[in-house]
Amino acid sequence: LTLPAEALVTTLAAPRRGMAALAAAGDTGALASTLLDTRPYTAPDWAEALQAPNERVELGRLPTPIHKWPVPLLEDLGVQWWIKRDDLTGFELGGNKVRKLEFLLAEAKAGGYDCVVTIGGIQSNHCRATAAAARMLGLPSYLILRTSEPDKDPGLVGNLLFDRMLGAEIRTVTPEEYGRVGSARLGEMLVEELRGAGLKPYLIPVGGSNSLGTWGYLEGVRELQTQMPAVQGLTDGRFDHVTFACGSGGTAAGIGLGMHLSGLGQRGTKVHAVGVCDSPSYFYKFVDDEILPGIGHSLPCSESWLRVIQGRGRGYAVSTPEELDIIKRVCETTGVLLDPVYSGKALYKFCETAKGSPEEFAGKSILFWHTGGGFGMYDKA
């Protein structure tokens, strides 16, 4: 199967071995159908007025833990650090993607779809997590991956190794074509092709970030609410600041809106999403135009309950020595692995922002919501 020639998309042969080979042969279908059944979903009380989904597939090892984090950063400001470990959601180390996929794949399963299509960068954590979760549900995956060398086999590195082990069919597209055609249209083109071949594909956007996927982090805020009473040392039982990496917008929309609707924002908790690939204005517009309309009516604009910090640095997946130094120091002192594309960039830029506004952050409690992404480290080796 190929996309139209003008899309400049090529196919990489994906070796089928082990579980992937069995799944491709249909030998795991019966097993997979019993492992991950859908469950009825009831929204939090504070989200009852929204357009909530009815079902959820329980993929993650939830709730993820919160613990004090003795990270050697912002010590001059006397801050207290905690970390919420969404790098431990399970499911092949799927990170924050797992929460979104619980709702997206529930819809795919309920709708009788027989395969999944999604798109991302060549080392996309989302694509790898999607391929793993979909395979467990008995659904093959078709991945469109962005790379500057579409005619060169990038080999078995990082997330790409797992994509291939999972038996995903991989297409590649250049950054230029990705920008000209757009991720949404590239996904739709492949869906049209697969429909023509007699399949019923379910299309998941970049990062799983749409209105439905955002429910993963609305639910995540409810989880956080239930955990906070057991966290010692918080002022008024809340965190002063919550920060995390923002790559496609869905996690930021879910956490920010959830904090607002639950009342935590009104009680003083500020939400900081560090954008690692696009501008703050892009993310505000994306959340307001693409996510909020599908969640509920008359919601306030995202800029009123979410702060997006520009953290792109030298570029998406391009690291500075200072960013890599923070990753090394954090791992050496706390045992927590950050990745260079998302969490490492986010922590570095948040700290730089705090240093520039000491009056806002001095003596405050900060929760770093770790979004995972560790496999991307292998691409830097």
Short mmCIF file of C-alpha atoms in Angstrom, two decimals:
data_model
loop_
_atom_site.label_atom_id
_atom_site.label_comp_id
_atom_site.label_asym_id
_atom_site.label_seq_id
_atom_site.Cartn_x
_atom_site.Cartn_y
_atom_site.Cartn_z
CA LEU A 1 0.00 0.00 0.00
CA THR A 2 1.32 3.44 -0.88
CA LEU A 3 0.10 6.99 -0.61
CA PRO A 4 -0.24 9.08 -3.79
CA ALA A 5 3.13 9.90 -5.30
CA GLU A 6 2.81 13.62 -4.58
CA ALA A 7 2.92 12.93 -0.83
CA LEU A 8 6.54 11.74 -1.13
CA VAL A 9 5.77 8.92 1.26
CA THR A 10 7.71 5.67 1.15
CA THR A 11 7.21 2.34 2.84
CA LEU A 12 9.75 0.72 5.14
CA ALA A 13 9.53 -3.05 5.32
CA ALA A 14 8.73 -3.92 8.92
CA PRO A 15 10.20 -7.24 10.06
CA ARG A 16 7.61 -9.43 11.72
CA ARG A 17 9.02 -11.51 14.54
CA GLY A 18 7.93 -12.82 17.92
CA MET A 19 4.59 -11.49 19.20
CA ALA A 20 4.24 -9.29 16.14
CA ALA A 21 4.52 -12.29 13.86
CA LEU A 22 1.95 -14.24 15.88
CA ALA A 23 -0.41 -11.29 15.90
CA ALA A 24 -0.05 -10.83 12.15
CA ALA A 25 -0.95 -14.47 11.70
CA GLY A 26 -4.04 -14.07 13.87
CA ASP A 27 -2.79 -16.31 16.68
CA THR A 28 -3.17 -13.68 19.41
CA GLY A 29 -6.56 -12.31 18.46
CA ALA A 30 -8.58 -14.34 20.94
CA LEU A 31 -6.12 -13.62 23.74
CA ALA A 32 -5.97 -9.90 23.02
CA SER A 33 -9.75 -9.59 22.98
CA THR A 34 -9.92 -10.73 26.60
CA LEU A 35 -6.99 -8.72 27.98
CA LEU A 36 -8.26 -5.17 27.49
CA ASP A 37 -12.02 -4.96 27.69
CA THR A 38 -13.76 -1.61 27.62
CA ARG A 39 -15.34 -0.27 30.80
CA PRO A 40 -18.13 2.27 31.30
CA TYR A 41 -16.78 5.74 32.03
CA THR A 42 -18.26 8.35 34.35
CA ALA A 43 -16.78 11.85 34.23
CA PRO A 44 -15.71 13.73 37.37
CA ASP A 45 -18.49 15.72 39.06
CA TRP A 46 -16.88 18.98 37.96
CA ALA A 47 -16.94 17.82 34.32
CA GLU A 48 -20.51 16.49 34.19
CA ALA A 49 -21.65 19.35 31.94
CA LEU A 50 -19.09 18.43 29.29
CA GLN A 51 -19.49 16.03 26.38
CA ALA A 52 -17.97 13.04 28.12
CA PRO A 53 -17.17 9.68 26.49
CA ASN A 54 -19.07 6.61 27.59
CA GLU A 55 -16.26 4.07 27.55
CA ARG A 56 -12.61 3.66 28.39
CA VAL A 57 -10.08 0.86 27.81
CA GLU A 58 -7.98 0.35 30.92
CA LEU A 59 -4.45 0.38 29.54
CA GLY A 60 -2.45 2.15 32.22
CA ARG A 61 -1.04 1.25 35.61
CA LEU A 62 -2.96 3.98 37.36
CA PRO A 63 -2.82 5.96 39.53
CA THR A 64 0.79 6.91 38.93
CA PRO A 65 2.72 7.82 42.09
CA ILE A 66 3.57 11.28 43.40
CA HIS A 67 6.68 11.67 45.54
CA LYS A 68 8.99 14.32 46.91
CA TRP A 69 11.77 15.02 44.42
CA PRO A 70 15.14 16.21 45.77
CA VAL A 71 16.19 17.64 42.44
CA PRO A 72 19.14 20.08 42.66
CA LEU A 73 17.41 22.92 40.82
CA LEU A 74 16.17 26.38 41.91
CA GLU A 75 17.80 25.85 45.29
CA ASP A 76 18.44 29.59 45.64
CA LEU A 77 14.68 30.16 45.46
CA GLY A 78 13.93 27.68 48.22
CA VAL A 79 11.33 25.80 46.22
CA GLN A 80 9.99 22.35 47.11
CA TRP A 81 9.75 19.82 44.30
CA TRP A 82 7.40 16.90 43.80
CA ILE A 83 7.06 14.69 40.73
CA LYS A 84 4.09 12.78 39.31
CA ARG A 85 5.39 9.72 37.52
CA ASP A 86 3.47 9.34 34.30
CA ASP A 87 6.65 7.80 32.95
CA LEU A 88 5.39 4.78 34.92
CA THR A 89 1.97 4.40 33.27
CA GLY A 90 3.12 1.03 32.00
CA PHE A 91 2.13 -0.39 28.64
CA GLU A 92 5.57 -0.50 27.08
CA LEU A 93 6.56 2.72 28.88
CA GLY A 94 3.85 4.63 27.03
CA GLY A 95 4.03 7.71 29.27
CA ASN A 96 1.33 10.33 28.86
CA LYS A 97 0.15 8.71 25.61
CA VAL A 98 -1.45 5.87 27.58
CA ARG A 99 -4.03 8.13 29.20
CA LYS A 100 -5.19 9.48 25.82
CA LEU A 101 -5.21 6.06 24.18
CA GLU A 102 -7.54 4.68 26.84
CA PHE A 103 -10.31 6.81 25.35
CA LEU A 104 -9.27 6.82 21.70
CA LEU A 105 -8.94 3.05 21.40
CA ALA A 106 -12.18 2.51 23.31
CA GLU A 107 -13.89 4.40 20.48
CA ALA A 108 -11.98 2.38 17.88
CA LYS A 109 -13.04 -0.86 19.51
CA ALA A 110 -16.67 0.20 19.95
CA GLY A 111 -16.84 1.34 16.32
CA GLY A 112 -15.67 -1.97 14.89
CA TYR A 113 -12.52 -0.58 13.29
CA ASP A 114 -9.99 -3.16 12.11
CA CYS A 115 -6.74 -1.13 12.04
CA VAL A 116 -5.25 2.11 13.33
CA VAL A 117 -3.53 4.97 11.48
CA THR A 118 -1.46 7.66 13.19
CA ILE A 119 1.41 10.02 12.49
CA GLY A 120 4.44 11.58 14.18
CA GLY A 121 8.20 12.07 14.07
CA ILE A 122 10.64 9.27 13.27
CA GLN A 123 11.16 8.71 17.02
CA SER A 124 7.52 9.31 17.97
CA ASN A 125 6.67 8.04 21.45
CA HIS A 126 3.01 8.35 20.54
CA CYS A 127 3.29 6.15 17.45
CA ARG A 128 5.15 3.45 19.39
CA ALA A 129 2.62 3.54 22.25
CA THR A 130 -0.26 3.43 19.78
CA ALA A 131 1.22 0.45 17.94
CA ALA A 132 1.66 -1.44 21.22
CA ALA A 133 -1.81 -0.69 22.60
CA ALA A 134 -3.54 -1.34 19.28
CA ARG A 135 -1.72 -4.66 18.88
CA MET A 136 -2.96 -5.76 22.28
CA LEU A 137 -6.48 -5.03 21.06
CA GLY A 138 -5.84 -7.11 17.93
CA LEU A 139 -5.52 -4.09 15.62
CA PRO A 140 -2.58 -3.65 13.21
CA SER A 141 -1.07 -0.17 12.94
CA TYR A 142 -0.04 2.01 10.02
CA LEU A 143 2.41 4.72 11.02
CA ILE A 144 3.43 7.81 9.03
CA LEU A 145 6.79 9.00 10.37
CA ARG A 146 8.49 12.29 9.55
CA THR A 147 12.18 12.15 8.65
CA SER A 148 14.64 14.30 6.69
CA GLU A 149 15.93 11.14 4.96
CA PRO A 150 12.77 9.36 3.72
CA ASP A 151 14.62 7.14 1.25
CA LYS A 152 17.08 5.87 3.86
CA ASP A 153 16.21 3.05 6.22
CA PRO A 154 16.78 4.63 9.68
CA GLY A 155 17.44 1.22 11.17
CA LEU A 156 16.46 -0.24 14.53
CA VAL A 157 16.95 2.68 16.89
CA GLY A 158 14.85 3.77 19.88
CA ASN A 159 11.12 3.84 19.29
CA LEU A 160 11.55 2.68 15.70
CA LEU A 161 12.86 -0.67 16.91
CA PHE A 162 9.67 -1.23 18.90
CA ASP A 163 7.47 -0.05 16.02
CA ARG A 164 8.97 -2.77 13.87
CA MET A 165 8.86 -5.43 16.57
CA LEU A 166 5.14 -4.67 16.92
CA GLY A 167 4.65 -5.35 13.22
CA ALA A 168 3.55 -1.81 12.33
CA GLU A 169 3.64 -0.86 8.67
CA ILE A 170 5.78 2.26 8.46
CA ARG A 171 5.59 5.05 5.91
CA THR A 172 7.96 8.01 5.88
CA VAL A 173 7.41 11.60 4.79
CA THR A 174 9.77 14.57 4.53
CA PRO A 175 9.44 17.56 6.87
CA GLU A 176 8.73 19.72 3.81
CA GLU A 177 5.83 17.54 2.70
CA TYR A 178 4.60 17.23 6.27
CA GLY A 179 4.45 21.02 6.47
CA ARG A 180 2.88 21.51 3.04
CA VAL A 181 0.24 18.79 3.17
CA GLY A 182 -0.29 18.78 6.94
CA SER A 183 -0.46 15.90 9.36
CA ALA A 184 -4.27 15.71 9.27
CA ARG A 185 -4.42 15.42 5.49
CA LEU A 186 -1.56 12.90 5.34
CA GLY A 187 -3.48 10.73 7.79
CA GLU A 188 -6.69 11.11 5.82
CA MET A 189 -4.92 10.12 2.58
CA LEU A 190 -3.72 6.88 4.11
CA VAL A 191 -7.16 6.21 5.58
CA GLU A 192 -8.69 6.66 2.12
CA GLU A 193 -6.17 4.25 0.66
CA LEU A 194 -6.85 1.61 3.29
CA ARG A 195 -10.60 1.95 2.85
CA GLY A 196 -10.07 1.32 -0.84
CA ALA A 197 -8.36 -1.92 0.13
CA GLY A 198 -11.40 -3.03 2.11
CA LEU A 199 -10.22 -2.05 5.61
CA LYS A 200 -11.89 0.12 8.24
CA PRO A 201 -9.09 2.29 9.69
CA TYR A 202 -9.36 4.44 12.81
CA LEU A 203 -7.40 7.69 12.50
CA ILE A 204 -5.60 9.07 15.56
CA PRO A 205 -4.05 12.56 15.25
CA VAL A 206 -0.51 13.56 16.18
CA GLY A 207 0.08 12.83 19.86
CA GLY A 208 -3.46 11.56 20.29
CA SER A 209 -4.39 15.20 20.81
CA ASN A 210 -8.03 15.84 20.03
CA SER A 211 -11.16 16.39 22.09
CA LEU A 212 -11.56 12.72 22.95
CA GLY A 213 -7.90 12.15 23.82
CA THR A 214 -7.95 15.18 26.11
CA TRP A 215 -10.23 13.24 28.47
CA GLY A 216 -7.17 11.23 29.44
CA TYR A 217 -5.81 14.22 31.33
CA LEU A 218 -9.14 15.52 32.57
CA GLU A 219 -9.29 12.14 34.27
CA GLY A 220 -5.64 12.60 35.26
CA VAL A 221 -6.58 15.74 37.21
CA ARG A 222 -9.27 13.80 39.08
CA GLU A 223 -6.56 11.27 39.96
CA LEU A 224 -4.31 14.08 41.19
CA GLN A 225 -7.14 15.44 43.35
CA THR A 226 -7.54 12.13 45.12
CA GLN A 227 -3.81 11.93 45.80
CA MET A 228 -3.17 15.43 47.14
CA PRO A 229 -4.61 14.94 50.65
CA ALA A 230 -1.86 12.37 51.31
CA VAL A 231 0.94 14.70 50.15
CA GLN A 232 2.67 16.24 53.14
CA GLY A 233 3.93 19.83 53.21
CA LEU A 234 1.52 21.51 50.79
CA THR A 235 0.08 24.96 51.42
CA ASP A 236 -3.71 24.66 51.69
CA GLY A 237 -3.40 21.10 50.43
CA ARG A 238 -2.44 22.10 46.90
CA PHE A 239 0.61 22.67 44.70
CA ASP A 240 1.50 26.27 43.85
CA HIS A 241 2.73 25.36 40.37
CA VAL A 242 2.28 22.38 38.03
CA THR A 243 4.54 22.09 35.00
CA PHE A 244 5.09 19.57 32.19
CA ALA A 245 6.18 19.18 28.57
CA CYS A 246 3.78 20.10 25.77
CA GLY A 247 4.29 18.54 22.35
CA SER A 248 0.92 18.34 20.61
CA GLY A 249 -1.42 20.16 23.01
CA GLY A 250 -3.73 17.45 24.36
CA THR A 251 -1.98 16.94 27.68
CA ALA A 252 -1.83 20.70 28.25
CA ALA A 253 -5.52 21.09 27.42
CA GLY A 254 -6.54 18.27 29.76
CA ILE A 255 -4.43 19.33 32.73
CA GLY A 256 -5.13 23.04 32.31
CA LEU A 257 -8.88 22.69 31.83
CA GLY A 258 -9.11 20.07 34.56
CA MET A 259 -7.32 22.29 37.05
CA HIS A 260 -9.68 25.14 36.13
CA LEU A 261 -12.94 23.19 36.29
CA SER A 262 -12.00 21.29 39.45
CA GLY A 263 -11.40 24.53 41.33
CA LEU A 264 -7.68 23.93 41.89
CA GLY A 265 -6.82 26.81 39.58
CA GLN A 266 -9.09 29.19 41.45
CA ARG A 267 -7.43 28.12 44.70
CA GLY A 268 -4.11 29.33 43.36
CA THR A 269 -2.45 26.49 41.46
CA LYS A 270 -0.83 27.80 38.27
CA VAL A 271 -0.38 25.53 35.25
CA HIS A 272 2.72 25.88 33.05
CA ALA A 273 3.01 23.88 29.82
CA VAL A 274 6.44 24.08 28.19
CA GLY A 275 6.02 23.91 24.43
CA VAL A 276 8.89 21.98 22.86
CA CYS A 277 8.00 22.34 19.19
CA ASP A 278 5.60 25.22 18.50
CA SER A 279 4.89 28.72 19.78
CA PRO A 280 2.58 29.57 22.69
CA SER A 281 0.20 31.32 20.28
CA TYR A 282 -0.03 28.12 18.22
CA PHE A 283 -0.98 26.02 21.25
CA TYR A 284 -3.56 28.52 22.54
CA LYS A 285 -5.22 28.61 19.12
CA PHE A 286 -5.07 24.83 18.73
CA VAL A 287 -6.68 24.21 22.11
CA ASP A 288 -9.36 26.87 21.59
CA ASP A 289 -10.22 25.94 17.99
CA GLU A 290 -9.60 22.19 17.80
CA ILE A 291 -10.07 20.74 21.29
CA LEU A 292 -12.51 22.79 23.35
CA PRO A 293 -15.41 22.79 20.83
CA GLY A 294 -15.58 18.99 21.03
CA ILE A 295 -15.53 18.94 24.83
CA GLY A 296 -18.17 21.46 25.84
CA HIS A 297 -19.85 24.75 25.12
CA SER A 298 -19.06 28.18 26.57
CA LEU A 299 -15.67 27.19 27.95
CA PRO A 300 -13.30 30.08 28.69
CA CYS A 301 -10.36 30.51 26.33
CA SER A 302 -7.27 28.50 27.22
CA GLU A 303 -5.07 31.53 27.89
CA SER A 304 -7.18 32.26 30.99
CA TRP A 305 -6.28 28.94 32.67
CA LEU A 306 -3.07 27.81 31.00
CA ARG A 307 0.36 29.37 30.58
CA VAL A 308 2.40 28.07 27.67
CA ILE A 309 6.16 28.72 27.90
CA GLN A 310 8.27 28.76 24.75
CA GLY A 311 10.74 25.92 25.26
CA ARG A 312 11.65 24.90 21.72
CA GLY A 313 15.27 25.99 22.14
CA ARG A 314 17.35 25.08 19.10
CA GLY A 315 14.47 23.12 17.61
CA TYR A 316 12.31 20.05 18.07
CA ALA A 317 14.47 17.12 19.21
CA VAL A 318 17.61 19.29 19.03
CA SER A 319 19.32 19.69 22.40
CA THR A 320 21.54 22.34 23.90
CA PRO A 321 24.44 21.46 26.24
CA GLU A 322 22.52 23.09 29.09
CA GLU A 323 19.46 20.90 28.50
CA LEU A 324 21.57 17.74 28.38
CA ASP A 325 23.38 18.80 31.55
CA ILE A 326 20.11 19.03 33.46
CA ILE A 327 19.13 15.55 32.25
CA LYS A 328 22.44 14.17 33.49
CA ARG A 329 22.29 15.96 36.86
CA VAL A 330 18.71 14.90 37.54
CA CYS A 331 19.45 11.28 36.73
CA GLU A 332 22.63 11.26 38.84
CA THR A 333 20.99 12.83 41.89
CA THR A 334 17.42 11.47 41.85
CA GLY A 335 17.47 8.35 39.65
CA VAL A 336 14.75 9.79 37.41
CA LEU A 337 15.40 9.63 33.66
CA LEU A 338 14.30 12.57 31.56
CA ASP A 339 14.36 12.51 27.78
CA PRO A 340 15.98 15.19 25.58
CA VAL A 341 12.95 15.86 23.39
CA TYR A 342 10.22 16.53 25.97
CA SER A 343 10.75 16.27 29.71
CA GLY A 344 14.38 17.42 29.74
CA LYS A 345 13.64 20.50 27.65
CA ALA A 346 10.56 21.25 29.73
CA LEU A 347 12.35 21.12 33.07
CA TYR A 348 15.24 23.23 31.80
CA LYS A 349 13.03 25.98 30.36
CA PHE A 350 10.71 26.03 33.37
CA CYS A 351 13.69 26.57 35.65
CA GLU A 352 15.00 29.36 33.44
CA THR A 353 11.57 30.99 33.56
CA ALA A 354 11.47 30.71 37.35
CA LYS A 355 14.93 32.29 37.66
CA GLY A 356 13.66 35.23 35.62
CA SER A 357 10.68 35.76 37.95
CA PRO A 358 11.94 34.87 41.43
CA GLU A 359 9.14 36.75 43.18
CA GLU A 360 6.59 34.39 41.60
CA PHE A 361 8.34 31.12 42.49
CA ALA A 362 10.41 31.69 45.65
CA GLY A 363 9.44 29.31 48.44
CA LYS A 364 6.70 27.67 46.37
CA SER A 365 5.69 24.03 45.91
CA ILE A 366 6.18 22.72 42.37
CA LEU A 367 4.84 19.53 40.82
CA PHE A 368 6.69 18.32 37.75
CA TRP A 369 4.31 16.02 35.84
CA HIS A 370 6.67 13.61 34.07
CA THR A 371 5.22 12.63 30.67
CA GLY A 372 7.63 9.79 29.79
CA GLY A 373 9.52 9.37 26.52
CA GLY A 374 12.60 7.48 27.69
CA PHE A 375 13.08 5.43 24.53
CA GLY A 376 14.02 8.61 22.67
CA MET A 377 17.32 8.56 24.59
CA TYR A 378 18.55 5.71 22.40
CA ASP A 379 18.52 8.00 19.37
CA LYS A 380 21.08 10.22 21.17
CA ALA A 381 23.49 7.39 21.98
#
